[in-house]
Short mmCIF file of C-alpha atoms and ligand atoms in Angstrom, two decimals:
data_model
loop_
_atom_site.label_atom_id
_atom_site.label_comp_id
_atom_site.label_asym_id
_atom_site.label_seq_id
_atom_site.Cartn_x
_atom_site.Cartn_y
_atom_site.Cartn_z
CA MET A 1 70.64 146.05 99.32
CA ASN A 2 71.59 146.88 95.73
CA ASN A 3 73.50 144.51 93.46
CA PRO A 4 74.97 141.87 95.79
CA LEU A 5 78.02 140.29 94.13
CA PRO A 6 77.04 137.03 92.40
CA GLN A 7 78.73 133.65 92.75
CA GLY A 8 82.08 133.62 91.00
CA ALA A 9 82.68 137.36 91.42
CA THR A 10 86.15 138.46 92.53
CA ILE A 11 87.15 140.54 95.54
CA GLY A 12 90.50 142.32 95.32
CA ILE A 13 92.41 142.50 98.60
CA LEU A 14 95.27 144.94 99.14
CA GLY A 15 97.74 143.20 101.44
CA GLY A 16 98.54 139.50 101.61
CA GLY A 17 99.19 138.82 105.30
CA GLN A 18 97.19 136.59 107.62
CA LEU A 19 94.18 138.91 107.56
CA GLY A 20 94.07 138.76 103.77
CA ARG A 21 94.44 134.99 104.03
CA MET A 22 91.49 134.58 106.40
CA LEU A 23 89.41 136.98 104.27
CA SER A 24 90.18 134.82 101.23
CA VAL A 25 89.11 131.64 103.02
CA ALA A 26 85.83 133.30 104.05
CA ALA A 27 85.24 134.58 100.51
CA SER A 28 85.85 131.17 99.02
CA ARG A 29 83.32 129.60 101.43
CA LEU A 30 80.78 132.06 100.00
CA GLY A 31 81.56 131.08 96.40
CA LEU A 32 83.60 134.23 95.73
CA ASN A 33 87.16 134.49 94.39
CA THR A 34 89.95 136.67 95.70
CA HIS A 35 92.85 138.43 94.05
CA ILE A 36 95.64 139.59 96.38
CA PHE A 37 97.83 142.63 95.68
CA GLU A 38 100.98 142.43 97.76
CA PRO A 39 104.51 143.84 97.35
CA GLY A 40 106.25 141.02 99.30
CA ALA A 41 107.05 137.57 97.92
CA ASN A 42 105.11 134.45 99.01
CA PRO A 43 102.40 136.18 101.05
CA PRO A 44 100.37 133.99 103.47
CA ALA A 45 97.19 134.93 101.58
CA GLY A 46 98.72 133.78 98.29
CA GLN A 47 98.47 130.16 99.46
CA VAL A 48 94.67 130.31 99.50
CA ALA A 49 93.66 133.03 97.00
CA GLN A 50 92.91 132.40 93.32
CA TRP A 51 95.24 135.15 92.04
CA VAL A 52 98.18 137.13 93.40
CA THR A 53 99.76 140.25 91.93
CA MET A 54 103.18 140.89 93.38
CA ALA A 55 103.91 144.57 92.80
CA SER A 56 104.62 147.71 94.76
CA TYR A 57 102.01 150.32 95.68
CA ASP A 58 103.69 152.84 93.38
CA ASP A 59 103.39 150.60 90.32
CA GLY A 60 100.49 152.38 88.59
CA GLU A 61 100.24 149.89 85.77
CA ALA A 62 99.97 146.91 88.14
CA LEU A 63 97.41 148.74 90.28
CA ARG A 64 95.29 149.54 87.21
CA ALA A 65 95.42 145.95 85.93
CA PHE A 66 94.52 144.67 89.40
CA ALA A 67 91.57 147.04 89.74
CA GLN A 68 90.29 146.08 86.28
CA SER A 69 90.40 142.37 87.15
CA VAL A 70 88.16 142.52 90.24
CA ASP A 71 84.57 143.50 91.13
CA VAL A 72 85.25 145.28 94.42
CA ILE A 73 88.41 146.09 96.39
CA THR A 74 89.07 145.93 100.11
CA TYR A 75 92.24 145.88 102.20
CA GLU A 76 93.76 144.16 105.21
CA PHE A 77 95.86 147.07 106.49
CA GLU A 78 95.27 150.78 106.80
CA ASN A 79 98.55 152.15 105.50
CA ILE A 80 97.67 151.98 101.81
CA PRO A 81 99.32 155.00 100.16
CA MET A 82 96.68 157.54 99.09
CA SER A 83 98.39 157.68 95.68
CA ALA A 84 97.48 154.00 95.15
CA LEU A 85 93.91 154.74 96.17
CA ASP A 86 93.74 157.61 93.64
CA ILE A 87 94.48 155.14 90.84
CA ILE A 88 92.21 152.25 91.79
CA GLU A 89 89.26 154.30 93.02
CA ASP A 90 88.52 155.52 89.50
CA ILE A 91 88.30 151.97 88.22
CA CYS A 92 86.65 149.92 90.96
CA PRO A 93 84.68 150.55 94.17
CA ILE A 94 86.77 150.27 97.34
CA HIS A 95 85.37 149.50 100.80
CA PRO A 96 85.89 150.76 103.46
CA GLY A 97 86.14 154.15 101.73
CA ARG A 98 88.74 156.90 101.57
CA GLN A 99 87.57 158.85 104.63
CA ALA A 100 87.99 155.86 106.93
CA LEU A 101 91.51 155.33 105.61
CA ALA A 102 92.46 158.99 105.88
CA VAL A 103 91.18 159.23 109.45
CA SER A 104 92.90 156.09 110.68
CA GLN A 105 96.24 156.61 108.91
CA ASP A 106 97.06 159.59 111.08
CA ARG A 107 96.63 159.53 114.86
CA LEU A 108 96.05 163.28 114.92
CA SER A 109 93.19 163.20 112.38
CA GLU A 110 91.82 160.16 114.19
CA LYS A 111 91.68 161.99 117.52
CA GLU A 112 90.18 165.11 115.93
CA PHE A 113 87.53 162.99 114.20
CA LEU A 114 86.65 161.12 117.40
CA THR A 115 86.46 164.24 119.57
CA GLY A 116 84.33 165.84 116.83
CA LEU A 117 81.86 162.99 117.40
CA GLY A 118 81.76 163.82 121.11
CA LEU A 119 83.76 160.70 122.04
CA LYS A 120 86.46 160.74 124.70
CA VAL A 121 90.10 160.20 123.73
CA ALA A 122 93.31 160.50 125.79
CA PRO A 123 94.47 164.12 126.24
CA TYR A 124 96.78 164.80 123.28
CA ALA A 125 99.05 167.37 121.70
CA ASP A 126 100.59 167.62 118.25
CA VAL A 127 104.40 167.37 118.13
CA THR A 128 106.26 168.19 114.92
CA ASN A 129 109.42 169.86 116.26
CA ALA A 130 111.51 170.22 119.42
CA GLU A 131 109.78 173.45 120.53
CA GLN A 132 106.35 171.87 120.17
CA ALA A 133 107.64 168.87 122.12
CA ASP A 134 108.38 171.16 125.09
CA VAL A 135 105.00 172.87 124.83
CA ALA A 136 103.22 169.50 124.55
CA VAL A 137 104.85 168.00 127.63
CA ALA A 138 104.19 171.18 129.62
CA ARG A 139 100.51 170.83 128.72
CA ILE A 140 99.96 167.04 128.85
CA GLY A 141 102.50 166.25 131.60
CA ALA A 142 103.82 162.80 132.49
CA PRO A 143 103.45 159.88 132.54
CA SER A 144 102.58 160.09 128.86
CA ILE A 145 103.33 158.38 125.56
CA LEU A 146 104.83 159.90 122.45
CA LYS A 147 103.46 158.10 119.37
CA THR A 148 104.25 158.61 115.69
CA ARG A 149 101.22 159.96 113.87
CA CYS A 150 101.57 157.51 110.99
CA MET A 151 102.63 153.89 110.42
CA GLY A 152 102.73 152.80 114.08
CA TYR A 153 101.43 149.32 114.96
CA ASP A 154 101.80 146.69 117.69
CA GLY A 155 103.32 149.31 120.04
CA LYS A 156 105.98 150.30 117.47
CA GLY A 157 106.80 153.98 117.04
CA GLN A 158 106.00 154.71 120.69
CA MET A 159 108.12 156.11 123.52
CA ARG A 160 106.92 156.24 127.11
CA LEU A 161 107.73 159.31 129.22
CA LYS A 162 107.95 158.64 132.96
CA GLN A 163 108.70 162.29 133.66
CA ALA A 164 108.65 165.52 131.66
CA SER A 165 112.45 165.51 131.40
CA ASP A 166 112.25 162.32 129.27
CA MET A 167 110.80 164.36 126.40
CA PRO A 168 113.98 165.43 124.54
CA ALA A 169 115.22 161.83 124.32
CA ALA A 170 111.77 160.56 123.31
CA TRP A 171 111.46 163.19 120.58
CA GLN A 172 114.94 162.37 119.34
CA ALA A 173 113.99 158.68 119.11
CA MET A 174 111.13 159.65 116.75
CA ALA A 175 113.80 160.80 114.26
CA GLY A 176 111.73 163.77 113.13
CA SER A 177 108.46 161.84 112.54
CA ALA A 178 105.38 163.96 113.23
CA SER A 179 103.95 162.62 116.50
CA VAL A 180 101.30 163.10 119.14
CA LEU A 181 101.91 163.15 122.87
CA GLU A 182 99.18 161.27 124.70
CA GLY A 183 98.41 161.52 128.40
CA PHE A 184 98.70 158.13 130.14
CA ILE A 185 95.26 156.71 130.87
CA ASP A 186 94.69 154.94 134.14
CA PHE A 187 92.45 152.22 132.73
CA SER A 188 91.27 149.07 134.46
CA HIS A 189 91.26 147.00 131.27
CA GLU A 190 91.10 147.21 127.49
CA VAL A 191 88.25 146.01 125.31
CA SER A 192 87.48 146.19 121.63
CA VAL A 193 84.33 146.13 119.60
CA ILE A 194 84.42 144.49 116.20
CA ALA A 195 81.67 146.23 114.31
CA ALA A 196 80.26 145.76 110.83
CA ARG A 197 78.23 148.04 108.61
CA ALA A 198 76.58 147.09 105.34
CA SER A 199 76.09 149.32 102.29
CA ASP A 200 72.43 149.89 103.24
CA GLY A 201 73.44 151.19 106.69
CA GLN A 202 72.68 148.01 108.66
CA VAL A 203 75.08 147.77 111.65
CA ALA A 204 75.95 144.55 113.52
CA CYS A 205 78.48 144.45 116.34
CA PHE A 206 80.14 141.44 117.90
CA ASP A 207 80.21 141.14 121.66
CA PRO A 208 83.10 143.28 123.04
CA GLY A 209 86.26 141.27 123.79
CA GLU A 210 88.74 141.95 126.58
CA ASN A 211 92.32 142.32 125.37
CA VAL A 212 95.61 141.66 127.12
CA HIS A 213 98.85 142.82 125.48
CA ARG A 214 102.35 141.48 125.98
CA ASP A 215 105.35 143.52 124.83
CA GLY A 216 102.97 145.83 122.97
CA ILE A 217 101.43 142.97 120.95
CA LEU A 218 97.97 141.51 121.49
CA HIS A 219 98.33 138.34 123.56
CA THR A 220 94.78 137.25 124.37
CA THR A 221 91.19 138.29 123.73
CA THR A 222 88.55 136.90 126.05
CA VAL A 223 84.78 136.97 125.56
CA PRO A 224 82.67 137.82 127.38
CA ALA A 225 84.67 140.85 128.53
CA ASN A 226 84.43 142.05 132.08
CA LEU A 227 81.74 144.68 131.44
CA THR A 228 78.32 145.46 132.82
CA THR A 229 75.30 145.18 130.53
CA SER A 230 75.13 148.95 130.17
CA GLN A 231 78.86 149.22 129.46
CA ARG A 232 78.44 146.58 126.78
CA MET A 233 75.65 148.63 125.25
CA ASP A 234 77.71 151.85 125.46
CA ALA A 235 80.68 150.20 123.75
CA VAL A 236 78.52 149.02 120.88
CA LEU A 237 76.85 152.44 120.53
CA ILE A 238 80.28 154.13 120.34
CA ALA A 239 81.29 151.81 117.51
CA ALA A 240 78.01 152.34 115.65
CA LYS A 241 78.37 156.11 115.93
CA ILE A 242 81.82 155.96 114.32
CA LEU A 243 80.70 153.67 111.49
CA ASN A 244 77.61 155.70 110.70
CA LYS A 245 79.54 158.99 110.60
CA LEU A 246 82.00 157.49 108.10
CA ASN A 247 79.21 155.95 106.01
CA TYR A 248 81.34 152.88 106.49
CA VAL A 249 81.11 149.55 104.69
CA GLY A 250 82.97 146.58 106.19
CA ILE A 251 84.42 145.58 109.56
CA MET A 252 86.11 148.03 111.91
CA GLY A 253 88.01 147.33 115.13
CA VAL A 254 87.37 149.94 117.85
CA GLU A 255 89.77 149.74 120.80
CA LEU A 256 88.54 151.16 124.09
CA PHE A 257 90.11 151.79 127.49
CA VAL A 258 87.74 151.10 130.38
CA THR A 259 88.04 153.75 133.10
CA ALA A 260 86.04 154.78 136.16
CA ASP A 261 84.74 157.71 134.05
CA GLY A 262 83.62 155.63 131.10
CA PHE A 263 85.24 154.56 127.84
CA ILE A 264 88.14 156.28 126.18
CA VAL A 265 88.67 155.44 122.50
CA ASN A 266 92.28 154.38 121.97
CA GLU A 267 92.23 153.77 118.25
CA ILE A 268 90.19 152.53 115.34
CA ALA A 269 91.28 150.13 112.60
CA PRO A 270 89.32 150.13 109.30
CA ARG A 271 89.73 146.40 108.72
CA VAL A 272 89.32 142.99 110.27
CA HIS A 273 91.18 142.96 113.55
CA ASN A 274 93.30 140.56 115.58
CA SER A 275 91.01 141.06 118.58
CA GLY A 276 88.14 139.71 116.45
CA HIS A 277 89.72 136.34 115.67
CA TRP A 278 87.68 134.74 118.48
CA THR A 279 84.57 135.14 116.27
CA GLN A 280 85.80 132.28 114.05
CA ASN A 281 84.83 129.80 116.76
CA GLY A 282 82.45 131.89 118.88
CA CYS A 283 79.92 132.91 116.24
CA ASP A 284 78.15 131.35 113.27
CA ILE A 285 79.33 134.21 111.07
CA CYS A 286 82.85 135.38 111.91
CA GLN A 287 84.40 138.80 111.32
CA PHE A 288 86.00 137.66 108.05
CA GLU A 289 82.74 136.43 106.57
CA GLN A 290 80.97 139.52 107.89
CA HIS A 291 83.50 141.77 106.15
CA ILE A 292 83.19 139.88 102.87
CA ARG A 293 79.39 140.05 103.13
CA ALA A 294 79.54 143.83 103.67
CA VAL A 295 81.94 144.63 100.82
CA ALA A 296 80.10 142.22 98.50
CA GLY A 297 76.82 144.03 99.16
CA TRP A 298 75.29 141.05 100.94
CA PRO A 299 73.16 141.32 104.11
CA LEU A 300 75.13 140.97 107.35
CA GLY A 301 74.83 138.15 109.86
CA ASP A 302 73.68 139.31 113.31
CA GLY A 303 77.06 138.66 114.99
CA VAL A 304 75.52 136.80 117.91
CA ARG A 305 77.96 134.81 120.05
CA HIS A 306 77.21 131.14 120.85
CA SER A 307 80.26 130.33 123.05
CA ASP A 308 82.69 131.80 125.54
CA ILE A 309 86.12 131.97 123.91
CA ARG A 310 89.69 132.84 124.80
CA MET A 311 91.80 133.65 121.74
CA GLU A 312 95.54 133.39 122.18
CA ASN A 313 98.04 134.58 119.60
CA LEU A 314 100.91 132.29 118.65
CA ILE A 315 103.87 134.61 118.36
CA GLY A 316 107.43 133.57 117.44
CA ASP A 317 108.55 130.66 119.62
CA ASP A 318 104.97 130.00 120.76
CA MET A 319 105.03 127.69 117.74
CA ASP A 320 107.06 125.27 119.90
CA ARG A 321 103.74 124.52 121.62
CA LEU A 322 102.24 123.21 118.40
CA PRO A 323 102.79 119.47 119.10
CA GLU A 324 100.87 119.83 122.40
CA LEU A 325 98.17 122.07 120.96
CA ARG A 326 97.56 119.65 118.11
CA LYS A 327 96.58 117.00 120.66
CA THR A 328 93.82 119.19 122.11
CA ASN A 329 90.42 120.16 120.78
CA ALA A 330 91.31 123.87 120.65
CA ALA A 331 90.74 125.47 117.23
CA LEU A 332 94.10 126.14 115.60
CA HIS A 333 94.46 128.82 112.94
CA LEU A 334 97.93 128.84 111.41
CA TYR A 335 99.07 131.36 108.84
CA GLY A 336 101.38 129.20 106.73
CA LYS A 337 104.48 131.27 107.60
CA LEU A 338 107.51 129.02 107.41
CA GLU A 339 110.02 131.28 109.09
CA VAL A 340 109.60 131.82 112.83
CA LYS A 341 110.87 135.23 113.99
CA PRO A 342 110.61 136.87 117.41
CA GLY A 343 107.45 138.99 117.56
CA ARG A 344 106.07 137.48 114.32
CA LYS A 345 102.40 136.49 114.41
CA MET A 346 102.42 132.85 113.29
CA GLY A 347 98.87 131.83 114.15
CA HIS A 348 96.29 131.86 116.92
CA VAL A 349 94.25 129.39 118.95
CA ASN A 350 90.64 129.70 120.03
CA PHE A 351 89.89 127.93 123.29
CA ARG A 352 86.20 127.37 123.86
CA SER A 353 84.94 127.10 127.44
P1 AMP B 401 98.38 151.57 120.52
O1 AMP B 401 99.45 151.21 119.52
O2 AMP B 401 98.03 153.01 120.51
O3 AMP B 401 97.18 150.68 120.42
O4 AMP B 401 99.01 151.24 121.95
C1 AMP B 401 99.40 149.93 122.32
C2 AMP B 401 99.08 149.69 123.80
O5 AMP B 401 99.79 150.65 124.62
C3 AMP B 401 97.61 149.89 124.15
O6 AMP B 401 96.85 148.75 123.87
C4 AMP B 401 97.72 150.18 125.64
O7 AMP B 401 97.93 148.99 126.37
C5 AMP B 401 98.97 151.03 125.73
N1 AMP B 401 98.61 152.45 125.59
C6 AMP B 401 98.52 153.14 124.43
N2 AMP B 401 98.14 154.42 124.65
C7 AMP B 401 97.98 154.55 125.98
C8 AMP B 401 97.59 155.63 126.84
N3 AMP B 401 97.32 156.85 126.37
N4 AMP B 401 97.53 155.39 128.16
C9 AMP B 401 97.83 154.15 128.67
N5 AMP B 401 98.21 153.11 127.93
C10 AMP B 401 98.27 153.28 126.60
#
């Protein structure tokens, strides 16, 4: 391991949401400082980080000053404009690197990358205009899902097709955004692997978690997932293959569909992941600390799990349950967001069994 960051060094984090907040808390436990770069006012991470720059991603001067003030840069979301990366990359190392961002920003590149590795993905077709939409649905069929190639998250930017004749309306709803049509996978359940890779190539994966979504948003993650020992091994090997190919440094979330014919990779996220929040109370070293260790050039923890956990997201009005939850021994993680909005992630709870 070359040049681990010393005590008092500063990690720059692009994005100031709850993931940036929990990364900052982990960094501070390790004696490291954080500096958040975030366009929005009063970011959740700003309440716990040492410094916050509030500026937009096209403010070159602010990006340069930010990059000069930190020792390494990481991010909490994958939609960093490449133009921002061009500026900061010349000044300061950024982990995970450009290739991981490029691959995961665009569903089409992501699927091409994954199939290039010999991994299975849902059948897919590129859709950039109405004619291609017709060709795609003739090839992929229905049921299927039309997804925007870029900027989709939590089920947003997706239209489900029950039958082929739903395509024109679905394409119209995309308002011209380049998309992919994905065949509908008949999966039994969804799992994700939270995997870490250090700068010397060491890989450590957390136990796969089983995910349940509600209205397109992650609702619960349960560990252990319902998987056989060999499935568990396969899932971890898939994640390691992806990380190694990208020469990756940091945490990645790898979402998998479990089918009778094996795993299908749904998507990858080059950052700490909501389905890894259980690690905060299920492992000695959680995903946030593991990510900080990786980007700081420190050795990784082994990721071993000491408890069975069910993580439940607190979304919107779920915050009404707070008075009851406070009376229990469940581990509450609240994001310091004062305004409750429908669909807004306000916190999560880890129930240990
Ligand atoms: P995504 O934004 O791609 O992660 O999709 C959100 C959720 O929609 C997934 O977690 C699945 O539950 C469901 N989904 C996405 N793609 C497919 C697919 N090709 N087949 C079946 N379900 C899917």
